[in-house]
Amino acid sequence: MKLSRLIFGFVLINFTNISSQSINKLLEQAIEKIDLLKCISYKSIKGSSAPYDSVLINQYSSFYKVMIEPKDLLIGARFISYNDSSKIDFSYNNYISVRYDWENKTAILDTLKQTRPTLHSPFYIKVRKLLKYVIKNMDSIKCQVNKYKDTLQFTFEIKNKLAEFFNMIPSLFQKEGVVSSYSIWTNKDLFPFKFKRKMPHQTSIEEVIKVYDYNCDDIVDKQFGVYLPYGFSIIDKQGDKIMTVELEGKVAPNWSLKNLDGKIIQLSDYKGKNLLVVFTGVGCGHCHLALPFLNKFYDEYKDNGFNIVSIESFSDNITVLKRYKDMNKFNYEFLLADKATTSNYKIVAVPVFILINKNGLIEKVFTGYKKVETDREIIDYVNKM
């Protein structure tokens, strides 16, 4: 689906007296449109203004890739966002969020509390949550519908409550005299594209200005793990580094993992051989980018006592993993990680390349991937082993 910027006309029909049953029906249809989404990629513009001021400040745009995740009770999706079309600035999956600081080359990891998270859900998730709340509480909410040439505008006033719909857990506080006002714009097919929140302390707006082609079938069974750009280090919310490189010079922790055929493969199977262990993820673009190098490396070094093992760190979908391996034509072992292995190797982001020598010691750790640079760094080090 490709949409250019959504512009509406100025022919206005006011439905102030429309029945609550009719509004309910329209809102249900809008929710049905959202429920058809499995994944979506879009660009939105966000902005906010001070109370009683219509001039938006802090206006910025973001590009999103979103997969709806009904099992996620906090955010309702897993997603990544970019400040432009190339640089990732945020990712979220399975209650873990990561903010990317490109100036300091750090990925800041945070585990969300499962009570009242401050993280905002993607556009369509929070719109759906608001609409469901309105339908359920229609008797106590003032509703108005304005029809323009090609769009509908729904306005809701929730009286005597500070009502926030940032994610899957609404924040609702009783407060006498307060009005929480929301507006949702849809196109003529009742597909939402704009969200306005007006509170006593702030007004904020988000508008989807473009929806992009996005092949959901390619990613529906994949996980967005924690992606680590080349040269980045990982820190937790308190600023402490989470360092896989701290393992250098230490005995490699043993592992016993299944390959895609269910066979158990152990680190000890490679005793007396040099080994390149790659922690990867099928949903990680830079992991995929590294595959031609790894295939070439395996072909050139396998006869010199050097092996490769790739460990999938996020997905356990055997069908998807087999298809991924077949499509990318790699012949080395592809294993499924367990929690003990990722914990022992301090893996919270991928890709990570770990060189283990024939004595079982970790020689070198490379984090992130950049074509040519990472290839050269690994080859140069291997040639010294």
PDB file of N, CA and C in Angstrom, residues 271-348:
ATOM      1  N   LYS A 271      36.979 -29.121  19.839  1.00  0.00           N
ATOM      2  CA  LYS A 271      38.233 -29.108  20.590  1.00  0.00           C
ATOM      3  C   LYS A 271      39.414 -29.337  19.654  1.00  0.00           C
ATOM      4  N   GLY A 272      40.444 -28.517  19.794  1.00  0.00           N
ATOM      5  CA  GLY A 272      41.631 -28.631  18.949  1.00  0.00           C
ATOM      6  C   GLY A 272      41.528 -27.882  17.638  1.00  0.00           C
ATOM      7  N   LYS A 273      40.409 -27.161  17.433  1.00  0.00           N
ATOM      8  CA  LYS A 273      40.217 -26.384  16.207  1.00  0.00           C
ATOM      9  C   LYS A 273      39.925 -24.924  16.549  1.00  0.00           C
ATOM     10  N   ASN A 274      40.324 -24.039  15.653  1.00  0.00           N
ATOM     11  CA  ASN A 274      39.924 -22.638  15.783  1.00  0.00           C
ATOM     12  C   ASN A 274      38.470 -22.501  15.341  1.00  0.00           C
ATOM     13  N   LEU A 275      37.756 -21.586  15.980  1.00  0.00           N
ATOM     14  CA  LEU A 275      36.317 -21.483  15.714  1.00  0.00           C
ATOM     15  C   LEU A 275      35.868 -20.027  15.719  1.00  0.00           C
ATOM     16  N   LEU A 276      35.070 -19.675  14.722  1.00  0.00           N
ATOM     17  CA  LEU A 276      34.402 -18.374  14.698  1.00  0.00           C
ATOM     18  C   LEU A 276      32.935 -18.607  15.047  1.00  0.00           C
ATOM     19  N   VAL A 277      32.514 -18.081  16.191  1.00  0.00           N
ATOM     20  CA  VAL A 277      31.120 -18.197  16.625  1.00  0.00           C
ATOM     21  C   VAL A 277      30.415 -16.878  16.339  1.00  0.00           C
ATOM     22  N   VAL A 278      29.309 -16.947  15.614  1.00  0.00           N
ATOM     23  CA  VAL A 278      28.569 -15.747  15.230  1.00  0.00           C
ATOM     24  C   VAL A 278      27.201 -15.773  15.906  1.00  0.00           C
ATOM     25  N   PHE A 279      26.971 -14.845  16.815  1.00  0.00           N
ATOM     26  CA  PHE A 279      25.629 -14.673  17.386  1.00  0.00           C
ATOM     27  C   PHE A 279      24.848 -13.746  16.461  1.00  0.00           C
ATOM     28  N   THR A 280      23.718 -14.235  15.979  1.00  0.00           N
ATOM     29  CA  THR A 280      23.001 -13.551  14.907  1.00  0.00           C
ATOM     30  C   THR A 280      21.503 -13.537  15.185  1.00  0.00           C
ATOM     31  N   GLY A 281      20.745 -12.938  14.262  1.00  0.00           N
ATOM     32  CA  GLY A 281      19.289 -12.925  14.331  1.00  0.00           C
ATOM     33  C   GLY A 281      18.729 -12.787  12.933  1.00  0.00           C
ATOM     34  N   VAL A 282      17.748 -13.614  12.575  1.00  0.00           N
ATOM     35  CA  VAL A 282      17.233 -13.584  11.205  1.00  0.00           C
ATOM     36  C   VAL A 282      16.534 -12.269  10.879  1.00  0.00           C
ATOM     37  N   GLY A 283      16.113 -11.533  11.889  1.00  0.00           N
ATOM     38  CA  GLY A 283      15.480 -10.241  11.641  1.00  0.00           C
ATOM     39  C   GLY A 283      16.440  -9.078  11.665  1.00  0.00           C
ATOM     40  N   CYS A 284      17.741  -9.353  11.746  1.00  0.00           N
ATOM     41  CA  CYS A 284      18.768  -8.309  11.844  1.00  0.00           C
ATOM     42  C   CYS A 284      19.371  -8.060  10.469  1.00  0.00           C
ATOM     43  N   GLY A 285      19.199  -6.841   9.945  1.00  0.00           N
ATOM     44  CA  GLY A 285      19.676  -6.518   8.606  1.00  0.00           C
ATOM     45  C   GLY A 285      21.176  -6.640   8.449  1.00  0.00           C
ATOM     46  N   HIS A 286      21.941  -6.194   9.448  1.00  0.00           N
ATOM     47  CA  HIS A 286      23.399  -6.246   9.337  1.00  0.00           C
ATOM     48  C   HIS A 286      23.936  -7.659   9.534  1.00  0.00           C
ATOM     49  N   CYS A 287      23.185  -8.502  10.238  1.00  0.00           N
ATOM     50  CA  CYS A 287      23.548  -9.919  10.309  1.00  0.00           C
ATOM     51  C   CYS A 287      23.442 -10.537   8.914  1.00  0.00           C
ATOM     52  N   HIS A 288      22.377 -10.185   8.226  1.00  0.00           N
ATOM     53  CA  HIS A 288      22.176 -10.676   6.858  1.00  0.00           C
ATOM     54  C   HIS A 288      23.264 -10.145   5.929  1.00  0.00           C
ATOM     55  N   LEU A 289      23.644  -8.893   6.128  1.00  0.00           N
ATOM     56  CA  LEU A 289      24.682  -8.273   5.299  1.00  0.00           C
ATOM     57  C   LEU A 289      26.015  -8.996   5.439  1.00  0.00           C
ATOM     58  N   ALA A 290      26.258  -9.616   6.582  1.00  0.00           N
ATOM     59  CA  ALA A 290      27.537 -10.294   6.830  1.00  0.00           C
ATOM     60  C   ALA A 290      27.617 -11.671   6.183  1.00  0.00           C
ATOM     61  N   LEU A 291      26.498 -12.216   5.707  1.00  0.00           N
ATOM     62  CA  LEU A 291      26.479 -13.595   5.221  1.00  0.00           C
ATOM     63  C   LEU A 291      27.431 -13.862   4.051  1.00  0.00           C
ATOM     64  N   PRO A 292      27.517 -12.991   3.029  1.00  0.00           N
ATOM     65  CA  PRO A 292      28.475 -13.269   1.949  1.00  0.00           C
ATOM     66  C   PRO A 292      29.909 -13.401   2.454  1.00  0.00           C
ATOM     67  N   PHE A 293      30.297 -12.546   3.390  1.00  0.00           N
ATOM     68  CA  PHE A 293      31.641 -12.642   3.974  1.00  0.00           C
ATOM     69  C   PHE A 293      31.818 -13.964   4.714  1.00  0.00           C
ATOM     70  N   LEU A 294      30.827 -14.353   5.512  1.00  0.00           N
ATOM     71  CA  LEU A 294      30.938 -15.588   6.287  1.00  0.00           C
ATOM     72  C   LEU A 294      30.993 -16.814   5.381  1.00  0.00           C
ATOM     73  N   ASN A 295      30.216 -16.812   4.307  1.00  0.00           N
ATOM     74  CA  ASN A 295      30.261 -17.927   3.355  1.00  0.00           C
ATOM     75  C   ASN A 295      31.642 -18.039   2.713  1.00  0.00           C
ATOM     76  N   LYS A 296      32.192 -16.901   2.325  1.00  0.00           N
ATOM     77  CA  LYS A 296      33.525 -16.885   1.716  1.00  0.00           C
ATOM     78  C   LYS A 296      34.584 -17.314   2.727  1.00  0.00           C
ATOM     79  N   PHE A 297      34.466 -16.812   3.945  1.00  0.00           N
ATOM     80  CA  PHE A 297      35.411 -17.167   5.006  1.00  0.00           C
ATOM     81  C   PHE A 297      35.399 -18.679   5.239  1.00  0.00           C
ATOM     82  N   TYR A 298      34.206 -19.257   5.321  1.00  0.00           N
ATOM     83  CA  TYR A 298      34.090 -20.697   5.566  1.00  0.00           C
ATOM     84  C   TYR A 298      34.741 -21.498   4.442  1.00  0.00           C
ATOM     85  N   ASP A 299      34.472 -21.119   3.195  1.00  0.00           N
ATOM     86  CA  ASP A 299      35.036 -21.840   2.050  1.00  0.00           C
ATOM     87  C   ASP A 299      36.560 -21.770   2.029  1.00  0.00           C
ATOM     88  N   GLU A 300      37.118 -20.625   2.419  1.00  0.00           N
ATOM     89  CA  GLU A 300      38.565 -20.428   2.330  1.00  0.00           C
ATOM     90  C   GLU A 300      39.327 -21.002   3.520  1.00  0.00           C
ATOM     91  N   TYR A 301      38.679 -21.124   4.680  1.00  0.00           N
ATOM     92  CA  TYR A 301      39.408 -21.510   5.890  1.00  0.00           C
ATOM     93  C   TYR A 301      39.026 -22.880   6.451  1.00  0.00           C
ATOM     94  N   LYS A 302      37.999 -23.524   5.901  1.00  0.00           N
ATOM     95  CA  LYS A 302      37.540 -24.794   6.483  1.00  0.00           C
ATOM     96  C   LYS A 302      38.590 -25.898   6.373  1.00  0.00           C
ATOM     97  N   ASP A 303      39.443 -25.823   5.343  1.00  0.00           N
ATOM     98  CA  ASP A 303      40.474 -26.848   5.177  1.00  0.00           C
ATOM     99  C   ASP A 303      41.716 -26.561   6.008  1.00  0.00           C
ATOM    100  N   ASN A 304      41.718 -25.433   6.694  1.00  0.00           N
ATOM    101  CA  ASN A 304      42.861 -25.067   7.539  1.00  0.00           C
ATOM    102  C   ASN A 304      42.526 -25.204   9.021  1.00  0.00           C
ATOM    103  N   GLY A 305      41.562 -26.062   9.324  1.00  0.00           N
ATOM    104  CA  GLY A 305      41.215 -26.302  10.719  1.00  0.00           C
ATOM    105  C   GLY A 305      40.431 -25.189  11.368  1.00  0.00           C
ATOM    106  N   PHE A 306      39.710 -24.402  10.544  1.00  0.00           N
ATOM    107  CA  PHE A 306      38.935 -23.271  11.090  1.00  0.00           C
ATOM    108  C   PHE A 306      37.461 -23.475  10.745  1.00  0.00           C
ATOM    109  N   ASN A 307      36.606 -23.475  11.748  1.00  0.00           N
ATOM    110  CA  ASN A 307      35.179 -23.696  11.545  1.00  0.00           C
ATOM    111  C   ASN A 307      34.361 -22.458  11.898  1.00  0.00           C
ATOM    112  N   ILE A 308      33.106 -22.457  11.428  1.00  0.00           N
ATOM    113  CA  ILE A 308      32.145 -21.407  11.794  1.00  0.00           C
ATOM    114  C   ILE A 308      30.914 -22.069  12.403  1.00  0.00           C
ATOM    115  N   VAL A 309      30.403 -21.472  13.454  1.00  0.00           N
ATOM    116  CA  VAL A 309      29.106 -21.844  14.011  1.00  0.00           C
ATOM    117  C   VAL A 309      28.287 -20.571  14.155  1.00  0.00           C
ATOM    118  N   SER A 310      27.086 -20.580  13.602  1.00  0.00           N
ATOM    119  CA  SER A 310      26.184 -19.436  13.730  1.00  0.00           C
ATOM    120  C   SER A 310      25.096 -19.790  14.740  1.00  0.00           C
ATOM    121  N   ILE A 311      24.825 -18.881  15.678  1.00  0.00           N
ATOM    122  CA  ILE A 311      23.838 -19.135  16.730  1.00  0.00           C
ATOM    123  C   ILE A 311      22.723 -18.103  16.644  1.00  0.00           C
ATOM    124  N   GLU A 312      21.518 -18.574  16.299  1.00  0.00           N
ATOM    125  CA  GLU A 312      20.341 -17.704  16.244  1.00  0.00           C
ATOM    126  C   GLU A 312      19.930 -17.328  17.665  1.00  0.00           C
ATOM    127  N   SER A 313      19.877 -16.023  17.928  1.00  0.00           N
ATOM    128  CA  SER A 313      19.738 -15.545  19.303  1.00  0.00           C
ATOM    129  C   SER A 313      18.314 -15.205  19.716  1.00  0.00           C
ATOM    130  N   PHE A 314      17.369 -15.107  18.749  1.00  0.00           N
ATOM    131  CA  PHE A 314      16.043 -14.601  19.094  1.00  0.00           C
ATOM    132  C   PHE A 314      14.891 -15.506  18.674  1.00  0.00           C
ATOM    133  N   SER A 315      14.969 -16.092  17.496  1.00  0.00           N
ATOM    134  CA  SER A 315      13.841 -16.872  16.981  1.00  0.00           C
ATOM    135  C   SER A 315      14.060 -18.364  17.217  1.00  0.00           C
ATOM    136  N   ASP A 316      12.953 -19.097  17.432  1.00  0.00           N
ATOM    137  CA  ASP A 316      13.031 -20.554  17.527  1.00  0.00           C
ATOM    138  C   ASP A 316      12.092 -21.220  16.519  1.00  0.00           C
ATOM    139  N   ASN A 317      11.718 -20.466  15.483  1.00  0.00           N
ATOM    140  CA  ASN A 317      10.826 -20.989  14.452  1.00  0.00           C
ATOM    141  C   ASN A 317      11.660 -21.773  13.435  1.00  0.00           C
ATOM    142  N   ILE A 318      11.638 -23.100  13.550  1.00  0.00           N
ATOM    143  CA  ILE A 318      12.489 -23.954  12.732  1.00  0.00           C
ATOM    144  C   ILE A 318      12.208 -23.774  11.241  1.00  0.00           C
ATOM    145  N   THR A 319      10.929 -23.661  10.873  1.00  0.00           N
ATOM    146  CA  THR A 319      10.568 -23.500   9.461  1.00  0.00           C
ATOM    147  C   THR A 319      11.204 -22.252   8.870  1.00  0.00           C
ATOM    148  N   VAL A 320      11.095 -21.148   9.575  1.00  0.00           N
ATOM    149  CA  VAL A 320      11.676 -19.887   9.107  1.00  0.00           C
ATOM    150  C   VAL A 320      13.194 -19.982   9.047  1.00  0.00           C
ATOM    151  N   LEU A 321      13.806 -20.583  10.070  1.00  0.00           N
ATOM    152  CA  LEU A 321      15.265 -20.671  10.122  1.00  0.00           C
ATOM    153  C   LEU A 321      15.811 -21.565   9.012  1.00  0.00           C
ATOM    154  N   LYS A 322      15.118 -22.663   8.720  1.00  0.00           N
ATOM    155  CA  LYS A 322      15.557 -23.536   7.624  1.00  0.00           C
ATOM    156  C   LYS A 322      15.465 -22.810   6.289  1.00  0.00           C
ATOM    157  N   ARG A 323      14.371 -22.080   6.094  1.00  0.00           N
ATOM    158  CA  ARG A 323      14.219 -21.327   4.852  1.00  0.00           C
ATOM    159  C   ARG A 323      15.310 -20.263   4.734  1.00  0.00           C
ATOM    160  N   TYR A 324      15.605 -19.610   5.855  1.00  0.00           N
ATOM    161  CA  TYR A 324      16.653 -18.579   5.881  1.00  0.00           C
ATOM    162  C   TYR A 324      18.010 -19.179   5.508  1.00  0.00           C
ATOM    163  N   LYS A 325      18.319 -20.343   6.070  1.00  0.00           N
ATOM    164  CA  LYS A 325      19.597 -20.994   5.767  1.00  0.00           C
ATOM    165  C   LYS A 325      19.660 -21.431   4.308  1.00  0.00           C
ATOM    166  N   ASP A 326      18.576 -22.017   3.803  1.00  0.00           N
ATOM    167  CA  ASP A 326      18.555 -22.482   2.410  1.00  0.00           C
ATOM    168  C   ASP A 326      18.679 -21.321   1.432  1.00  0.00           C
ATOM    169  N   MET A 327      17.957 -20.241   1.694  1.00  0.00           N
ATOM    170  CA  MET A 327      17.980 -19.094   0.783  1.00  0.00           C
ATOM    171  C   MET A 327      19.356 -18.444   0.737  1.00  0.00           C
ATOM    172  N   ASN A 328      20.066 -18.476   1.853  1.00  0.00           N
ATOM    173  CA  ASN A 328      21.372 -17.815   1.916  1.00  0.00           C
ATOM    174  C   ASN A 328      22.540 -18.775   1.709  1.00  0.00           C
ATOM    175  N   LYS A 329      22.232 -20.055   1.510  1.00  0.00           N
ATOM    176  CA  LYS A 329      23.196 -21.059   1.054  1.00  0.00           C
ATOM    177  C   LYS A 329      24.465 -21.112   1.901  1.00  0.00           C
ATOM    178  N   PHE A 330      24.295 -21.203   3.227  1.00  0.00           N
ATOM    179  CA  PHE A 330      25.498 -21.424   4.037  1.00  0.00           C
ATOM    180  C   PHE A 330      25.495 -22.849   4.586  1.00  0.00           C
ATOM    181  N   ASN A 331      26.695 -23.436   4.655  1.00  0.00           N
ATOM    182  CA  ASN A 331      26.838 -24.860   4.952  1.00  0.00           C
ATOM    183  C   ASN A 331      27.355 -25.145   6.358  1.00  0.00           C
ATOM    184  N   TYR A 332      27.708 -24.126   7.095  1.00  0.00           N
ATOM    185  CA  TYR A 332      28.187 -24.337   8.463  1.00  0.00           C
ATOM    186  C   TYR A 332      26.995 -24.506   9.407  1.00  0.00           C
ATOM    187  N   GLU A 333      27.281 -24.925  10.631  1.00  0.00           N
ATOM    188  CA  GLU A 333      26.221 -25.210  11.599  1.00  0.00           C
ATOM    189  C   GLU A 333      25.433 -23.953  11.975  1.00  0.00           C
ATOM    190  N   PHE A 334      24.120 -24.141  12.093  1.00  0.00           N
ATOM    191  CA  PHE A 334      23.210 -23.065  12.489  1.00  0.00           C
ATOM    192  C   PHE A 334      22.446 -23.573  13.710  1.00  0.00           C
ATOM    193  N   LEU A 335      22.713 -22.990  14.873  1.00  0.00           N
ATOM    194  CA  LEU A 335      22.186 -23.495  16.134  1.00  0.00           C
ATOM    195  C   LEU A 335      21.183 -22.534  16.752  1.00  0.00           C
ATOM    196  N   LEU A 336      20.371 -23.064  17.653  1.00  0.00           N
ATOM    197  CA  LEU A 336      19.390 -22.253  18.380  1.00  0.00           C
ATOM    198  C   LEU A 336      19.928 -21.952  19.776  1.00  0.00           C
ATOM    199  N   ALA A 337      20.026 -20.681  20.106  1.00  0.00           N
ATOM    200  CA  ALA A 337      20.541 -20.280  21.413  1.00  0.00           C
ATOM    201  C   ALA A 337      19.566 -20.657  22.519  1.00  0.00           C
ATOM    202  N   ASP A 338      20.103 -20.842  23.714  1.00  0.00           N
ATOM    203  CA  ASP A 338      19.264 -20.913  24.905  1.00  0.00           C
ATOM    204  C   ASP A 338      19.664 -19.765  25.830  1.00  0.00           C
ATOM    205  N   LYS A 339      18.889 -19.560  26.886  1.00  0.00           N
ATOM    206  CA  LYS A 339      19.130 -18.418  27.769  1.00  0.00           C
ATOM    207  C   LYS A 339      20.484 -18.501  28.453  1.00  0.00           C
ATOM    208  N   ALA A 340      20.905 -19.712  28.800  1.00  0.00           N
ATOM    209  CA  ALA A 340      22.187 -19.872  29.483  1.00  0.00           C
ATOM    210  C   ALA A 340      23.339 -19.429  28.587  1.00  0.00           C
ATOM    211  N   THR A 341      23.271 -19.784  27.301  1.00  0.00           N
ATOM    212  CA  THR A 341      24.355 -19.440  26.383  1.00  0.00           C
ATOM    213  C   THR A 341      24.425 -17.940  26.137  1.00  0.00           C
ATOM    214  N   THR A 342      23.288 -17.314  25.853  1.00  0.00           N
ATOM    215  CA  THR A 342      23.319 -15.863  25.624  1.00  0.00           C
ATOM    216  C   THR A 342      23.733 -15.121  26.888  1.00  0.00           C
ATOM    217  N   SER A 343      23.372 -15.652  28.049  1.00  0.00           N
ATOM    218  CA  SER A 343      23.777 -15.025  29.310  1.00  0.00           C
ATOM    219  C   SER A 343      25.272 -15.191  29.548  1.00  0.00           C
ATOM    220  N   ASN A 344      25.788 -16.398  29.346  1.00  0.00           N
ATOM    221  CA  ASN A 344      27.210 -16.664  29.575  1.00  0.00           C
ATOM    222  C   ASN A 344      28.106 -15.852  28.653  1.00  0.00           C
ATOM    223  N   TYR A 345      27.615 -15.596  27.433  1.00  0.00           N
ATOM    224  CA  TYR A 345      28.403 -14.828  26.470  1.00  0.00           C
ATOM    225  C   TYR A 345      28.010 -13.347  26.456  1.00  0.00           C
ATOM    226  N   LYS A 346      27.137 -12.948  27.387  1.00  0.00           N
ATOM    227  CA  LYS A 346      26.724 -11.547  27.546  1.00  0.00           C
ATOM    228  C   LYS A 346      26.128 -10.985  26.252  1.00  0.00           C
ATOM    229  N   ILE A 347      25.296 -11.788  25.585  1.00  0.00           N
ATOM    230  CA  ILE A 347      24.707 -11.383  24.311  1.00  0.00           C
ATOM    231  C   ILE A 347      23.366 -10.700  24.560  1.00  0.00           C
ATOM    232  N   VAL A 348      23.317  -9.407  24.336  1.00  0.00           N
ATOM    233  CA  VAL A 348      22.051  -8.675  24.396  1.00  0.00           C
ATOM    234  C   VAL A 348      21.764  -7.986  23.064  1.00  0.00           C
TER     235      VAL A 348
END
